[in-house]
Coordinates of C-alpha atoms in Angstrom, one line a residue:
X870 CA 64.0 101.4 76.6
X871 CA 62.2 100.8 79.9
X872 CA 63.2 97.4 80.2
X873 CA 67.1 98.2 79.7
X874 CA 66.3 100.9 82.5
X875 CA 64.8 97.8 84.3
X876 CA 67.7 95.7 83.8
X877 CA 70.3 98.5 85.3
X878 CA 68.1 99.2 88.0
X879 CA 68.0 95.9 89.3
X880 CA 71.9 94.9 88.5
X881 CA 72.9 97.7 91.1
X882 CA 69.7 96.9 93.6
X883 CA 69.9 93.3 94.0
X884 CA 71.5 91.5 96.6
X885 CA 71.3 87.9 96.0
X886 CA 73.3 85.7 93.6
X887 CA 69.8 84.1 92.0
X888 CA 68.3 87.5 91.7
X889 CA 71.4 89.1 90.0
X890 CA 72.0 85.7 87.8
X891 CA 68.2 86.4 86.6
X892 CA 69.2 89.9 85.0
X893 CA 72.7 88.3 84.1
X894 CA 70.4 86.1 82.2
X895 CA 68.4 88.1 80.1
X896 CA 71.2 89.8 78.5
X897 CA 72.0 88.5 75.0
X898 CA 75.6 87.5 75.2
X899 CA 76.6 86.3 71.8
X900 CA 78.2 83.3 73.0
X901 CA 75.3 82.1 75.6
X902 CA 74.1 82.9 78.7
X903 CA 76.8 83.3 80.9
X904 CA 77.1 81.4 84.2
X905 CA 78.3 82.9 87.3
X906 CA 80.9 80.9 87.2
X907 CA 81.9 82.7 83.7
X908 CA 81.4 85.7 85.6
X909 CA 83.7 85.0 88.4
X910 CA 86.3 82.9 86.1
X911 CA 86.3 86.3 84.1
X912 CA 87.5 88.4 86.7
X913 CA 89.9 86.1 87.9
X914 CA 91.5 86.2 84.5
X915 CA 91.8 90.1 84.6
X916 CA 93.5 90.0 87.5
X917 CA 95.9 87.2 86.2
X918 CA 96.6 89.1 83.5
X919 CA 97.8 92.1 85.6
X920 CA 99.7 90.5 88.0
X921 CA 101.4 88.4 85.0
X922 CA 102.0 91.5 82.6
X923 CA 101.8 94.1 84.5
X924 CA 103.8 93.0 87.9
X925 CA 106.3 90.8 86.9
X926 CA 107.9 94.2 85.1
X927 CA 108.4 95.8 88.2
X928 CA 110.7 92.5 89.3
X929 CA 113.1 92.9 86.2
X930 CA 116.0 95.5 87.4
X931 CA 114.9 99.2 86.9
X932 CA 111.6 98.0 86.7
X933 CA 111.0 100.8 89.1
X934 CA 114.0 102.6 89.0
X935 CA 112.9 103.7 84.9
X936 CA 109.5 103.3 85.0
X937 CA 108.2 106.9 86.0
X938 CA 104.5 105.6 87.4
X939 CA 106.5 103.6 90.7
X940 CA 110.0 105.1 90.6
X941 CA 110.4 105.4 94.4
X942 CA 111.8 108.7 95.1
X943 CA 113.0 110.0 98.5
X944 CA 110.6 111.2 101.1
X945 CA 109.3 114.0 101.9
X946 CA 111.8 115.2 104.7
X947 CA 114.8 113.6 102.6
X948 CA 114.0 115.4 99.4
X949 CA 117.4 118.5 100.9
X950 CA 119.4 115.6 101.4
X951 CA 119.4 114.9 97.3
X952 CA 118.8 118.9 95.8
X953 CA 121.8 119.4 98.3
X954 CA 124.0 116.7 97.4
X955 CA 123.2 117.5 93.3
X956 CA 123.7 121.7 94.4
X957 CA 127.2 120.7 95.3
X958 CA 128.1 118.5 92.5
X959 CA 127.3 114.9 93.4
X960 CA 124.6 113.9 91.5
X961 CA 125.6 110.8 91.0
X962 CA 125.9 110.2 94.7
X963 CA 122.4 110.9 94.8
X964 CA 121.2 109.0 92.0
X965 CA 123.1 106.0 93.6
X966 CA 121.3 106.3 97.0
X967 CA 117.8 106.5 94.5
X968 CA 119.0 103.2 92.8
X969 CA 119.7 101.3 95.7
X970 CA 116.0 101.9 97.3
X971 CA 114.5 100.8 93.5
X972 CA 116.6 97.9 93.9
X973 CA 115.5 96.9 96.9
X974 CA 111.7 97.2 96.2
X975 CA 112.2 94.9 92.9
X976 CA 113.6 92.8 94.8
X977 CA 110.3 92.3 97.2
X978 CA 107.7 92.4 94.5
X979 CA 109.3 88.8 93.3
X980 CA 107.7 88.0 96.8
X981 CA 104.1 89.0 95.4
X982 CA 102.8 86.5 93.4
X983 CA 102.3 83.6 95.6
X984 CA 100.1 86.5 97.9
X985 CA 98.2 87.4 94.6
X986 CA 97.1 83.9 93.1
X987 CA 95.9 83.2 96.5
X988 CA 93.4 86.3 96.6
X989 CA 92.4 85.8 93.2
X990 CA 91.1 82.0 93.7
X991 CA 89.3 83.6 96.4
X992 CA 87.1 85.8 94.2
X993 CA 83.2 84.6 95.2
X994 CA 80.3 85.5 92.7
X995 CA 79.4 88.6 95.3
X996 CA 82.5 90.0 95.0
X997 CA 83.0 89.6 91.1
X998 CA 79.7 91.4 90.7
X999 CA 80.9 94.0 92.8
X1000 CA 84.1 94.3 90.8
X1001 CA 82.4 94.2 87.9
X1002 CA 80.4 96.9 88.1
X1003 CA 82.2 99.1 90.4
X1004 CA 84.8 101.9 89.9
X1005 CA 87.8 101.6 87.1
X1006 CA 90.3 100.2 89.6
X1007 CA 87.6 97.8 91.5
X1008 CA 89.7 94.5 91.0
X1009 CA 92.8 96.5 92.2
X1010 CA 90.4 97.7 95.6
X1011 CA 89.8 94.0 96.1
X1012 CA 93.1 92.9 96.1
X1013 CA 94.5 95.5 97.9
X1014 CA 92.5 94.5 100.8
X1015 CA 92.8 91.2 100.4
X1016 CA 96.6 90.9 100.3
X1017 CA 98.1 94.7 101.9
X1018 CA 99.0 93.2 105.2
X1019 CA 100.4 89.7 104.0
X1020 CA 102.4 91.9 101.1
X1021 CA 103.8 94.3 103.8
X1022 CA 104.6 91.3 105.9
X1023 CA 106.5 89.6 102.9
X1024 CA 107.9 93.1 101.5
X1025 CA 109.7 94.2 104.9
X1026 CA 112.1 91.6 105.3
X1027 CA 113.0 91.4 102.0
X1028 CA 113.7 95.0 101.7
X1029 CA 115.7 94.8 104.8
X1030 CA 118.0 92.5 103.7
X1031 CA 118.3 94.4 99.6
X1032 CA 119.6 97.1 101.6
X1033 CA 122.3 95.0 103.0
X1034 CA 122.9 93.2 100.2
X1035 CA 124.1 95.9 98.3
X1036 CA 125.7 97.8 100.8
X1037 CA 122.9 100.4 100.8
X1038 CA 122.9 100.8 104.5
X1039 CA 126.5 102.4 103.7
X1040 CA 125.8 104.4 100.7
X1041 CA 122.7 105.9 103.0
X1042 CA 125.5 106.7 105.4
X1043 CA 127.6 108.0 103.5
X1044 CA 125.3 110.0 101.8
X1045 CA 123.5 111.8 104.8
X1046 CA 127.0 112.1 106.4
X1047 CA 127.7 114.3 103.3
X1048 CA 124.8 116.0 103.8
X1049 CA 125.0 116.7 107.3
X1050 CA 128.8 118.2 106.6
X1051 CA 126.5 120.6 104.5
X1052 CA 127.1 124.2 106.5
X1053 CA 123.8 125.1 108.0
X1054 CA 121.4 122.2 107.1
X1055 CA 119.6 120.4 109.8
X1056 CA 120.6 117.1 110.5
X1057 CA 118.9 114.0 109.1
X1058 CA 118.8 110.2 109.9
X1059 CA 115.8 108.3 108.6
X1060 CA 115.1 104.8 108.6
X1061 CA 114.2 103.9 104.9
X1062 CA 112.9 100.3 105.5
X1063 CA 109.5 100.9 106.0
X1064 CA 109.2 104.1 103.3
X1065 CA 110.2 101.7 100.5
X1066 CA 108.1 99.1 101.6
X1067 CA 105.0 101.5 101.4
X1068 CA 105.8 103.1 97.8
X1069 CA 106.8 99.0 96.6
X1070 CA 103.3 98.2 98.1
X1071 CA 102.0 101.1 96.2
X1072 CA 103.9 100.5 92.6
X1073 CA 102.6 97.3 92.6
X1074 CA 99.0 98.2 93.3
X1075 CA 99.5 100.9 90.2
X1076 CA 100.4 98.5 87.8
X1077 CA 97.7 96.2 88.9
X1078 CA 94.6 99.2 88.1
X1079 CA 96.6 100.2 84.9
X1080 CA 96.0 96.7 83.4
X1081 CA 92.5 96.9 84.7
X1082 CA 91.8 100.0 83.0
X1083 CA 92.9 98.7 80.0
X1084 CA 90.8 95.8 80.1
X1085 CA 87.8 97.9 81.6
X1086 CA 88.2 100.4 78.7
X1087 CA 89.6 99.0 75.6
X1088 CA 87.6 96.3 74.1
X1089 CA 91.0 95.5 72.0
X1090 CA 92.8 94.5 75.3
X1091 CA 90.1 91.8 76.3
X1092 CA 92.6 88.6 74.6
X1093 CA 89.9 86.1 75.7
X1094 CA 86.5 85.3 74.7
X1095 CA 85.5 85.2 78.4
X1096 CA 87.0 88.2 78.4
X1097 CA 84.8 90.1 75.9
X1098 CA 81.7 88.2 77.5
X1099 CA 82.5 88.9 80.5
X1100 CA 83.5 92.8 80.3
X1101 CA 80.1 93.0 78.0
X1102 CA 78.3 93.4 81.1
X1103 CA 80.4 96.1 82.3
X1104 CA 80.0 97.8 79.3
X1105 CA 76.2 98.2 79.9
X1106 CA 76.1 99.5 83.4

């Protein structure tokens, strides 16, 4: 009992790489001692798994638009614009406007992937270990700082030009016109560009730390043997 208190003690106090590989060590592992190599190798292939199951959804159409955890929905100040377009009758005005901002942010996340392999190949030993023993959405933390700006960057243009693909730059028109024709409603004229970029930033980064909790907390969704091995360690923190 005091050693495993040892053990713990020393996995969240250590700083260097040959300390932490020392405790790493000691731990029976079924399959050997693992490496940290394994250890980084492991992580890497959580977060592949994510951004292969989990992201690549959200590029299929309605992959936001009828999945309720990233459905972008208008802001805040935008939230009359639709109660008072459905109050009047036209609902499906409104849901149109709503489709056409989905739309646009599958059509950025197809932009993702290249950003994401990148970040994970990056993944040092120090970092895994942090990952690994850190909070249920760790992995998603680390990429989210390692990729928000270059996603953003990638997102905006592409969401840009969705909107004038599809003609969403007159639906919006035509929609806040109808609005605005509203008797006594306040006058609105946002530009959407940037919201959607945020909430497609966002959805992407859910998906991501729903995969990882899976993996995290259901030894059933660890498909690989360094996997299992790898998430062992977790398990003991």
């Amino acid at each position: 009992m005091r050693k495993s208190l040892f053990i713990l003690l020393a996995i969240f106090t250590l700083n260097s790489c040959a300390e932490l590989q020392g405790v790493v060590d000691s731990l029976p592992q079924g399959g050997g001692v693992l490496s940290n190599t394994d250890i980084a190798s492991g992580l890497r292939q959580a977060l592949d798994m994510g951004i292969e199951k989990q992201v690549t959804k959200l590029t299929k159409t309605d992959g936001f638009y009828k999945n309720e955890l990233v459905k972008i929905l208008l802001p805040a100040e935008l939230q009359k614009v639709d109660k008072g377009l459905r109050d009047i009758g036209l609902g499906n005005l409104a849901d149109e406007g709503l489709k056409v901002l989905n739309r646009a942010a599958e059509d950025a996340v197809k932009e993702a992937t290249p950003i994401f392999v990148n970040a994970v190949k990056e993944i040092t030993f120090a970092d895994a270990r942090n990952i690994l023993l850190g909070t249920d959405d760790a992995a998603t933390q680390y990429l989210t700082s390692k990729t928000q700006t270059s996603l953003y960057d990638k997102f905006h243009p592409v969401i840009n030009n969705s909107f004038a693909k599809v003609g969403a730059d007159q639906i919006w028109q035509n929609l806040i016109n109808r609005y605005n024709s509203i008797p006594f409603t306040s006058k609105v004229n946002p530009d959407l560009t940037d919201y959607v970029t945020e909430q497609a930033l966002e959805g992407v980064y859910t998906m991501i730390a729903v995969e990882e909790k899976e993996i995290r907390n259901k030894v059933g969704a660890r498909s690989t043997d360094l996997l299992r091995r790898v998430f062992a360690l977790q398990d003991r923190k």
